[in-house]
Short mmCIF file of C-alpha atoms and ligand atoms in Angstrom, two decimals:
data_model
loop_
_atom_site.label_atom_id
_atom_site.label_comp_id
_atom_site.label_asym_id
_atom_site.label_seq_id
_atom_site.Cartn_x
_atom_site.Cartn_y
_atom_site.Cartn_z
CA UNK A 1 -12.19 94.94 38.36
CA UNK A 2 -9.18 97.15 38.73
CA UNK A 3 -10.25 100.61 38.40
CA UNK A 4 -7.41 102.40 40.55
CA UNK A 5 -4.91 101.91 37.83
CA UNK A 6 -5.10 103.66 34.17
CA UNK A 7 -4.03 100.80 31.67
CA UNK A 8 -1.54 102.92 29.20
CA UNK A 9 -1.51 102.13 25.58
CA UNK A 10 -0.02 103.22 22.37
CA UNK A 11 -0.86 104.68 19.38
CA UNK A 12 -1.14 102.61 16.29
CA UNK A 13 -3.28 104.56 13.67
CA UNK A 14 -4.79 107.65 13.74
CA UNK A 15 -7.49 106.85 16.52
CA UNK A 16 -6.15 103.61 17.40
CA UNK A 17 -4.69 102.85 20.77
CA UNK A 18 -2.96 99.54 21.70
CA UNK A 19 -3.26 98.75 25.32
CA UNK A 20 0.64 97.72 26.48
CA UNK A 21 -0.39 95.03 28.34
CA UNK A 22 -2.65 92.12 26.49
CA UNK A 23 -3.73 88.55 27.92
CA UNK A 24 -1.32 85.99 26.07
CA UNK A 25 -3.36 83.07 25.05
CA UNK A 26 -0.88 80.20 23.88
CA UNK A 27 -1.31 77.40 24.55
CA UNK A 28 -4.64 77.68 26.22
CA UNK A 29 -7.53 76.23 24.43
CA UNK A 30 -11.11 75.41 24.48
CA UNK A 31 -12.70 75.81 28.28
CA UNK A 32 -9.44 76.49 29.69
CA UNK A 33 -8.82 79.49 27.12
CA UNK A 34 -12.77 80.72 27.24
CA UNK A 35 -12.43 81.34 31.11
CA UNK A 36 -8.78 82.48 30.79
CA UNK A 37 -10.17 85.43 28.93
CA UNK A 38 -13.20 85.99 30.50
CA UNK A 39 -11.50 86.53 34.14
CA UNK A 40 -8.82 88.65 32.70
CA UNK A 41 -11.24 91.04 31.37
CA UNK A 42 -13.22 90.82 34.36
CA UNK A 43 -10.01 91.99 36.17
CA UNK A 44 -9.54 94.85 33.76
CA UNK A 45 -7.56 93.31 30.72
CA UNK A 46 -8.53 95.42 27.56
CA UNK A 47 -6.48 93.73 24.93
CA UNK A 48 -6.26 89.58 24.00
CA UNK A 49 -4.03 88.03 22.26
CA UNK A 50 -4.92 85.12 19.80
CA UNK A 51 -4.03 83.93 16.35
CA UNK A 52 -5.62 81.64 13.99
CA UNK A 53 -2.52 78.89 14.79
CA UNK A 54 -3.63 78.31 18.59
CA UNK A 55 -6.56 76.98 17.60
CA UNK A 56 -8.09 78.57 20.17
CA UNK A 57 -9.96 81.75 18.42
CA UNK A 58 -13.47 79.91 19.49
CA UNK A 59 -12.84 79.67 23.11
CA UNK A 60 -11.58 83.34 23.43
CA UNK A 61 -14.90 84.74 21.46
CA UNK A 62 -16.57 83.05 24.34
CA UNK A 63 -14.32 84.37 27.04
CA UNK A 64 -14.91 87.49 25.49
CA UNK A 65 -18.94 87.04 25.52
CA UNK A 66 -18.78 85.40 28.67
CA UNK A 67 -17.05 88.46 30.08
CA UNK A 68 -20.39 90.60 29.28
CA UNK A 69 -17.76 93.12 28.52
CA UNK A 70 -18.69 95.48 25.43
CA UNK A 71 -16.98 94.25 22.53
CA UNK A 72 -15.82 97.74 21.72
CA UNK A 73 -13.70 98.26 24.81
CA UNK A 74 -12.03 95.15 24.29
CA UNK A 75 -8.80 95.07 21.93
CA UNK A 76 -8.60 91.96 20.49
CA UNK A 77 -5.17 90.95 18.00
CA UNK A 78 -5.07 88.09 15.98
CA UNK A 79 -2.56 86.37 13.18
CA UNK A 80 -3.15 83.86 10.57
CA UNK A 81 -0.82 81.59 8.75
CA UNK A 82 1.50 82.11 5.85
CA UNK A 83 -1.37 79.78 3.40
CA UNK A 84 -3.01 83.44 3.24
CA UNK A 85 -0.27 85.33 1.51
CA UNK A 86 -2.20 86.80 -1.15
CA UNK A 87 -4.21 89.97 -1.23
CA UNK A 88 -7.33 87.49 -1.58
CA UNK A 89 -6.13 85.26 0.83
CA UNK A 90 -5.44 87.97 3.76
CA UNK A 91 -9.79 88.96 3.01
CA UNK A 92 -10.25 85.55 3.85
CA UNK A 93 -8.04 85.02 6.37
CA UNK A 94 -9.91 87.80 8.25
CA UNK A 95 -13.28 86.46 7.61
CA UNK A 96 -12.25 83.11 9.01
CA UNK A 97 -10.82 84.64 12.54
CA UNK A 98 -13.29 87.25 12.74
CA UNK A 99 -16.67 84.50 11.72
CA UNK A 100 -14.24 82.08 15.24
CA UNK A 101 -13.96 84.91 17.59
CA UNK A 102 -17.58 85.96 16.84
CA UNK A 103 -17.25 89.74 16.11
CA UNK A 104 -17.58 91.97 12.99
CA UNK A 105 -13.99 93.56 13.19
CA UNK A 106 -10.68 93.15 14.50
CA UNK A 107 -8.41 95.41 16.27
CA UNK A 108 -5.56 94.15 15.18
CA UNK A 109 -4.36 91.81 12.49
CA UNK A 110 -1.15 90.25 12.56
CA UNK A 111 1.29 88.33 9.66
CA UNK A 112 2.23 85.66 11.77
CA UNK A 113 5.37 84.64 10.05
CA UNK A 114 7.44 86.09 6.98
CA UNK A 115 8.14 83.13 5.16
CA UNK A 116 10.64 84.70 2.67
CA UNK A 117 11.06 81.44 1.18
CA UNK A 118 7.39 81.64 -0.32
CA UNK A 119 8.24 85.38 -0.97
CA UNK A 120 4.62 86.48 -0.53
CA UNK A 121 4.84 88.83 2.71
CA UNK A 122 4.91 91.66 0.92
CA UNK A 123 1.33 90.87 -0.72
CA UNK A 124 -0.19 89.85 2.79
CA UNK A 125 0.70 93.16 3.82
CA UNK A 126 -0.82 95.07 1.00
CA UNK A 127 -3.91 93.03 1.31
CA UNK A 128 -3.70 94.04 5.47
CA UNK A 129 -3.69 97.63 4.52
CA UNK A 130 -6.78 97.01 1.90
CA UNK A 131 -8.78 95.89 4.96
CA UNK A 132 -7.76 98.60 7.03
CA UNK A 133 -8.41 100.85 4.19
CA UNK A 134 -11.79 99.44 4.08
CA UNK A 135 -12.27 99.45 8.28
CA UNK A 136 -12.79 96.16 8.62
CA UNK A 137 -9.81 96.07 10.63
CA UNK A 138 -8.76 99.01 12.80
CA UNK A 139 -5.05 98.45 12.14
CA UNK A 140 -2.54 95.81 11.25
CA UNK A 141 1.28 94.73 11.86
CA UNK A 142 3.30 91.87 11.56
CA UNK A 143 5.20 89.51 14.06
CA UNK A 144 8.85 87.63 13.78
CA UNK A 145 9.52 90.17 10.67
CA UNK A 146 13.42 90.83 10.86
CA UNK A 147 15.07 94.10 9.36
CA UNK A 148 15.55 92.60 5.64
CA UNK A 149 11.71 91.55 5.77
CA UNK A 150 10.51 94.92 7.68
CA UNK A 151 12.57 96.60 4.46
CA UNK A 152 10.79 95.32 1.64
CA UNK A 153 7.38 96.02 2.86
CA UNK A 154 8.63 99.89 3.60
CA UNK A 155 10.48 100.04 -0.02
CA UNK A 156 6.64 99.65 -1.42
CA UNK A 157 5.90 102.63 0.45
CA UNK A 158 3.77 101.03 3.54
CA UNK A 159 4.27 102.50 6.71
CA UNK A 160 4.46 98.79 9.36
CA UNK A 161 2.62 100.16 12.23
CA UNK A 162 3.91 96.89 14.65
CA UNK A 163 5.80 94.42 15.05
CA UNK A 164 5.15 91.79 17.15
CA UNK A 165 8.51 89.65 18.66
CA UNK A 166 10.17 87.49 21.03
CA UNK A 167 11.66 89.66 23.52
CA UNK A 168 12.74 89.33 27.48
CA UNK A 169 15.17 90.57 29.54
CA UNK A 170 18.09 88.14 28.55
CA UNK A 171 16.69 88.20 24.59
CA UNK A 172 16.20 91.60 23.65
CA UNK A 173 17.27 91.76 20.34
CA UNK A 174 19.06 95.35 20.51
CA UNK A 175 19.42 95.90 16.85
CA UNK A 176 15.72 94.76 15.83
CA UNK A 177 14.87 97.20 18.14
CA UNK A 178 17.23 99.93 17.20
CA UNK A 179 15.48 99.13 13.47
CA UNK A 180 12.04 99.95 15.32
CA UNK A 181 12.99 102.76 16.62
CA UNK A 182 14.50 104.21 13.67
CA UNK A 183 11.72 103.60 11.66
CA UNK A 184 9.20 104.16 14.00
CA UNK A 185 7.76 100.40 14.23
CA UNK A 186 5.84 99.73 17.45
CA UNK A 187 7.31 96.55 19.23
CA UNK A 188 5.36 93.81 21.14
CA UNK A 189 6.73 91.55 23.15
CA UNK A 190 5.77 87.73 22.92
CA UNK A 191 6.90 85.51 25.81
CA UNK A 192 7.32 88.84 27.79
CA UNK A 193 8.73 86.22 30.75
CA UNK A 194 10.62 84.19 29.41
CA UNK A 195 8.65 81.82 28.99
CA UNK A 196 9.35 80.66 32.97
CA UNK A 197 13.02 80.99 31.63
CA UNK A 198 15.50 81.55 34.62
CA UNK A 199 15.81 85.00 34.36
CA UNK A 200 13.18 86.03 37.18
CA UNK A 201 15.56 84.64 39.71
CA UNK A 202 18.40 87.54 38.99
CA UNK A 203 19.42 89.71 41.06
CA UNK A 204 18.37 92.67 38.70
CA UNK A 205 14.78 91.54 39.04
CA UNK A 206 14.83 90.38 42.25
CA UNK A 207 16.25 93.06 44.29
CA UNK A 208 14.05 96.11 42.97
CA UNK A 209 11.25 93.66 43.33
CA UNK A 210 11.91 93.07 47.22
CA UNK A 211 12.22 97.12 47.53
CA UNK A 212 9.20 97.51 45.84
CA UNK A 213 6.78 94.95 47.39
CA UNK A 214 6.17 93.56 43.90
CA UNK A 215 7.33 90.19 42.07
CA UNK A 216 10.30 89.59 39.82
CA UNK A 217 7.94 88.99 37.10
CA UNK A 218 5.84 92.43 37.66
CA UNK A 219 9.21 94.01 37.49
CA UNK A 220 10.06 92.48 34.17
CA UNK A 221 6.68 93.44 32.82
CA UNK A 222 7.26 97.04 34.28
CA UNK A 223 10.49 97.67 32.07
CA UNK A 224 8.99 96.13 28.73
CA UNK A 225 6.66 99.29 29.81
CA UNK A 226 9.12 101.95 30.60
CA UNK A 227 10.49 100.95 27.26
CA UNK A 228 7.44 101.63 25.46
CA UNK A 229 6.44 97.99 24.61
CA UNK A 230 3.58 96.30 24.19
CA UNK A 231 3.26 92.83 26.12
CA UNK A 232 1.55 89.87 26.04
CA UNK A 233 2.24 88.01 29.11
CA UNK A 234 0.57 84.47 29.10
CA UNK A 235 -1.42 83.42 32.73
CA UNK A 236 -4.06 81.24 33.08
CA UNK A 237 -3.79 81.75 36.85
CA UNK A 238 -5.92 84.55 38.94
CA UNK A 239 -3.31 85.45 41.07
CA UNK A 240 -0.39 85.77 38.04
CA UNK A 241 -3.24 87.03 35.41
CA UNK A 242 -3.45 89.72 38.22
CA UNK A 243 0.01 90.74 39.05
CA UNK A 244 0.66 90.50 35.44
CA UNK A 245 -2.29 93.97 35.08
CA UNK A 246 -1.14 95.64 38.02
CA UNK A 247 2.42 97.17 36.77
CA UNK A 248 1.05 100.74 36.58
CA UNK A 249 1.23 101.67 40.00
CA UNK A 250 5.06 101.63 40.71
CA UNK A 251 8.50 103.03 38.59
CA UNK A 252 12.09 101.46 38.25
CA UNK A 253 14.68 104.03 38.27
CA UNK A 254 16.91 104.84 35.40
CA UNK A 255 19.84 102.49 36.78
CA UNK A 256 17.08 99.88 37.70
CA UNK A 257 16.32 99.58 33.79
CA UNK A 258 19.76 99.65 33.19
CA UNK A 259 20.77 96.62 35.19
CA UNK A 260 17.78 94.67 33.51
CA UNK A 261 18.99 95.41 30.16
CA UNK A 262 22.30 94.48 30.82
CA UNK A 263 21.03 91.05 31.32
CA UNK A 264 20.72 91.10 27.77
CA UNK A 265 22.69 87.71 26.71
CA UNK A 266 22.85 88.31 22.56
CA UNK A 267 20.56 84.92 22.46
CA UNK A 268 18.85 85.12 19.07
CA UNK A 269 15.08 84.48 18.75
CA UNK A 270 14.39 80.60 19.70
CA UNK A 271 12.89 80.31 16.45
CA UNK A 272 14.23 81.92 13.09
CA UNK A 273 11.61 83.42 10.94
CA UNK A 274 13.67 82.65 7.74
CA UNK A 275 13.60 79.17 8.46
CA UNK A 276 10.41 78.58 10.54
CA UNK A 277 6.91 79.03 9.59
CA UNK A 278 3.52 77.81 9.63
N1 NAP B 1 3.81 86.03 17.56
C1 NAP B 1 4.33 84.86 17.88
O1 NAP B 1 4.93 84.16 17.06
C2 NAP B 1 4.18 84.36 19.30
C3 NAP B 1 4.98 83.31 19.75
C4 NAP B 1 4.83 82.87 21.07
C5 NAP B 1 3.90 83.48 21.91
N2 NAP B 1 3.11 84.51 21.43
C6 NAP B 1 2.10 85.18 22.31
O2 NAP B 1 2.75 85.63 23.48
C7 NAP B 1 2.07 85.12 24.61
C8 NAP B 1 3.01 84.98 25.80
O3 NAP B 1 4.15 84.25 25.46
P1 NAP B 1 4.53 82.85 26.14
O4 NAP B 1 3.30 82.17 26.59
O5 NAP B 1 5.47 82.17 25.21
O6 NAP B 1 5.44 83.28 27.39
P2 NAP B 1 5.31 84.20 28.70
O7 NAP B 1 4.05 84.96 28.71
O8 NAP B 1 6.60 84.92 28.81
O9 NAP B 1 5.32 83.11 29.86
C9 NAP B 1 4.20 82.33 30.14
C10 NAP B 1 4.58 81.42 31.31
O10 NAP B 1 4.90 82.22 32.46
C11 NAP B 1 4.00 81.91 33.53
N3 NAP B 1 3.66 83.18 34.18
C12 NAP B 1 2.78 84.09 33.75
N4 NAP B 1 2.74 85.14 34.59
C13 NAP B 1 3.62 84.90 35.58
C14 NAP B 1 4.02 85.61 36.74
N5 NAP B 1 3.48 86.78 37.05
N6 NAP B 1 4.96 85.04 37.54
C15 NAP B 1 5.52 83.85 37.23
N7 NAP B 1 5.17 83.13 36.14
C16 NAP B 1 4.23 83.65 35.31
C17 NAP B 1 2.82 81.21 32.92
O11 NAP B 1 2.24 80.26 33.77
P3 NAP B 1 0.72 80.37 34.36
O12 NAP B 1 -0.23 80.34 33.19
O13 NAP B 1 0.62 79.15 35.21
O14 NAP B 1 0.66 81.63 35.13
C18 NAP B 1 3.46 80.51 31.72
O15 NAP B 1 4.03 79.29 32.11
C19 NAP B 1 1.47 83.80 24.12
O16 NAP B 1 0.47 83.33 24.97
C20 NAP B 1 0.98 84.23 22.76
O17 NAP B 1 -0.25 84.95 22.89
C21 NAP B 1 3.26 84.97 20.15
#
């Protein structure tokens, strides 16, 4: 267990903190996934990242249990698919996860995917704050939501407390982010690496990394930080699952950050949330 290191977080809701750094958990499933979880929490990850699409919300209920790690001090988010658009379907939806992971309420609960063409987003997020309203969830967002989606849930009046995204050094997304900003949106960061993408070889990562003792990837992870993000960096190894936690202890300067985001390369999103779904 890390205890040398304070894990920061971020408010959500009144009384809810979101710990910035959560245990990705695509594509693991099954035994793989259950001891995934269980050693990150061991090692001092408070916040897990599922959804009801990796078919994996079984295996990280008994990470969790197998952790022995009080349910309340561990954050867990979850996402189901667009079939639950409806205020109905988003009660069910919960049930479902929450009956897999094996716990009475969620932390966070996530629209996976807009899906403008079924038009129903708008609903699923009603039906999220209903839940919330009723504390069976502690707080809800939604993930891949672009500007024009983010805008129609606001023009019914709903705050959107998150937004959960692809985002990475070289595919930041500057003006979804600007839109966060303006409006106040928390951003996560899916595929926080890159996905092993080629980025954590430049010299922008690299070089504070040498000066700092720490690896290209820890620095990556340390400026979605400095920026205020959530992330959800994926490792099913000890070593990486490790490193990944232990971005606390060490700051990039102001024209450190500066050189990672100019790496930015104006790559959209690998996969377009007006097109893709499930
Ligand atoms: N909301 C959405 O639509 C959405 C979409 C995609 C993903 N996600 C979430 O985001 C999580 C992370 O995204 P991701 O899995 O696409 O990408 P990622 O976390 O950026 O990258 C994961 C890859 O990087 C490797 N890795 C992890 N830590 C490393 C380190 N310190 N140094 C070098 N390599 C490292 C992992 O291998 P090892 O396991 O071998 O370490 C794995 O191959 C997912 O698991 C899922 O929970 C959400």
């Amino acid at each position: 267990m890390i205890t040398s290191m304070e894990i920061n977080s971020a408010p959500l809701a009144p009384g809810v903190q979101i710990p910035l750094i959560g245990l990705g958990t695509w594509p693991l499933r099954g035994e793989e996934a259950s001891r995934a979880v269980a050693h990150a929490l061991e090692l001092g990850y408070q916040h897990v990242d599922t959804a009801e699409n990796y078919q994996n919300e079984e295996a990280v209920g008994e990470g969790i249990r197998r952790s022995g790690i009080d349910r309340d001090d561990i954050f867990i988010t979850t996402k189901f698919n667009t079939e639950w658009h409806s205020r109905d379907g988003v009660r069910e939806a919960f049930a479902r996860s929450a009956r897999r992971l094996g716990v009475d309420y969620l932390d966070l609960l996530l629209v996976h995917w807009p899906n403008p063409q079924q038009g129903r987003f708008v609903e699923a997020c009603e039906g999220l704050q209903a839940l919330a309203d009723q504390g069976l969830i502690r707080s809800w967002g939604v993930s891949n939501f672009k500007p024009e989606h983010l805008d129609l849930v606001m023009d019914t009046g709903l705050r959107v407390p998150i937004n959960q995204v692809q985002i990475d050094p070289t595919t930041s997304q500057p003006e979804l982010l600007a839109y966060h900003r303006e409006h106040a949106i928390q951003t996560a960061a899916y595929s926080p690496l890159g996905r092993g993408a080629g980025f954590l070889d430049a010299p922008a990562l690299t070089v504070p990394a040498a000066e700092l003792g720490k690896t290209p990837a820890q620095v990556a992870l340390r400026w979605h930080m400095q920026h205020g993000r959530v992330a959800v960096p994926k490792s099913a190894d000890p070593t990486r699952q490790r490193q990944n936690l232990e971005v606390f202890d060490f700051a990039l300067t102001s024209k450190q950050m500066l050189a990672i985001d100019a790496l930015e390369s104006g790559a959209p999103a690998r996969l377009d949330s007006d097109v893709f779904f499930h």
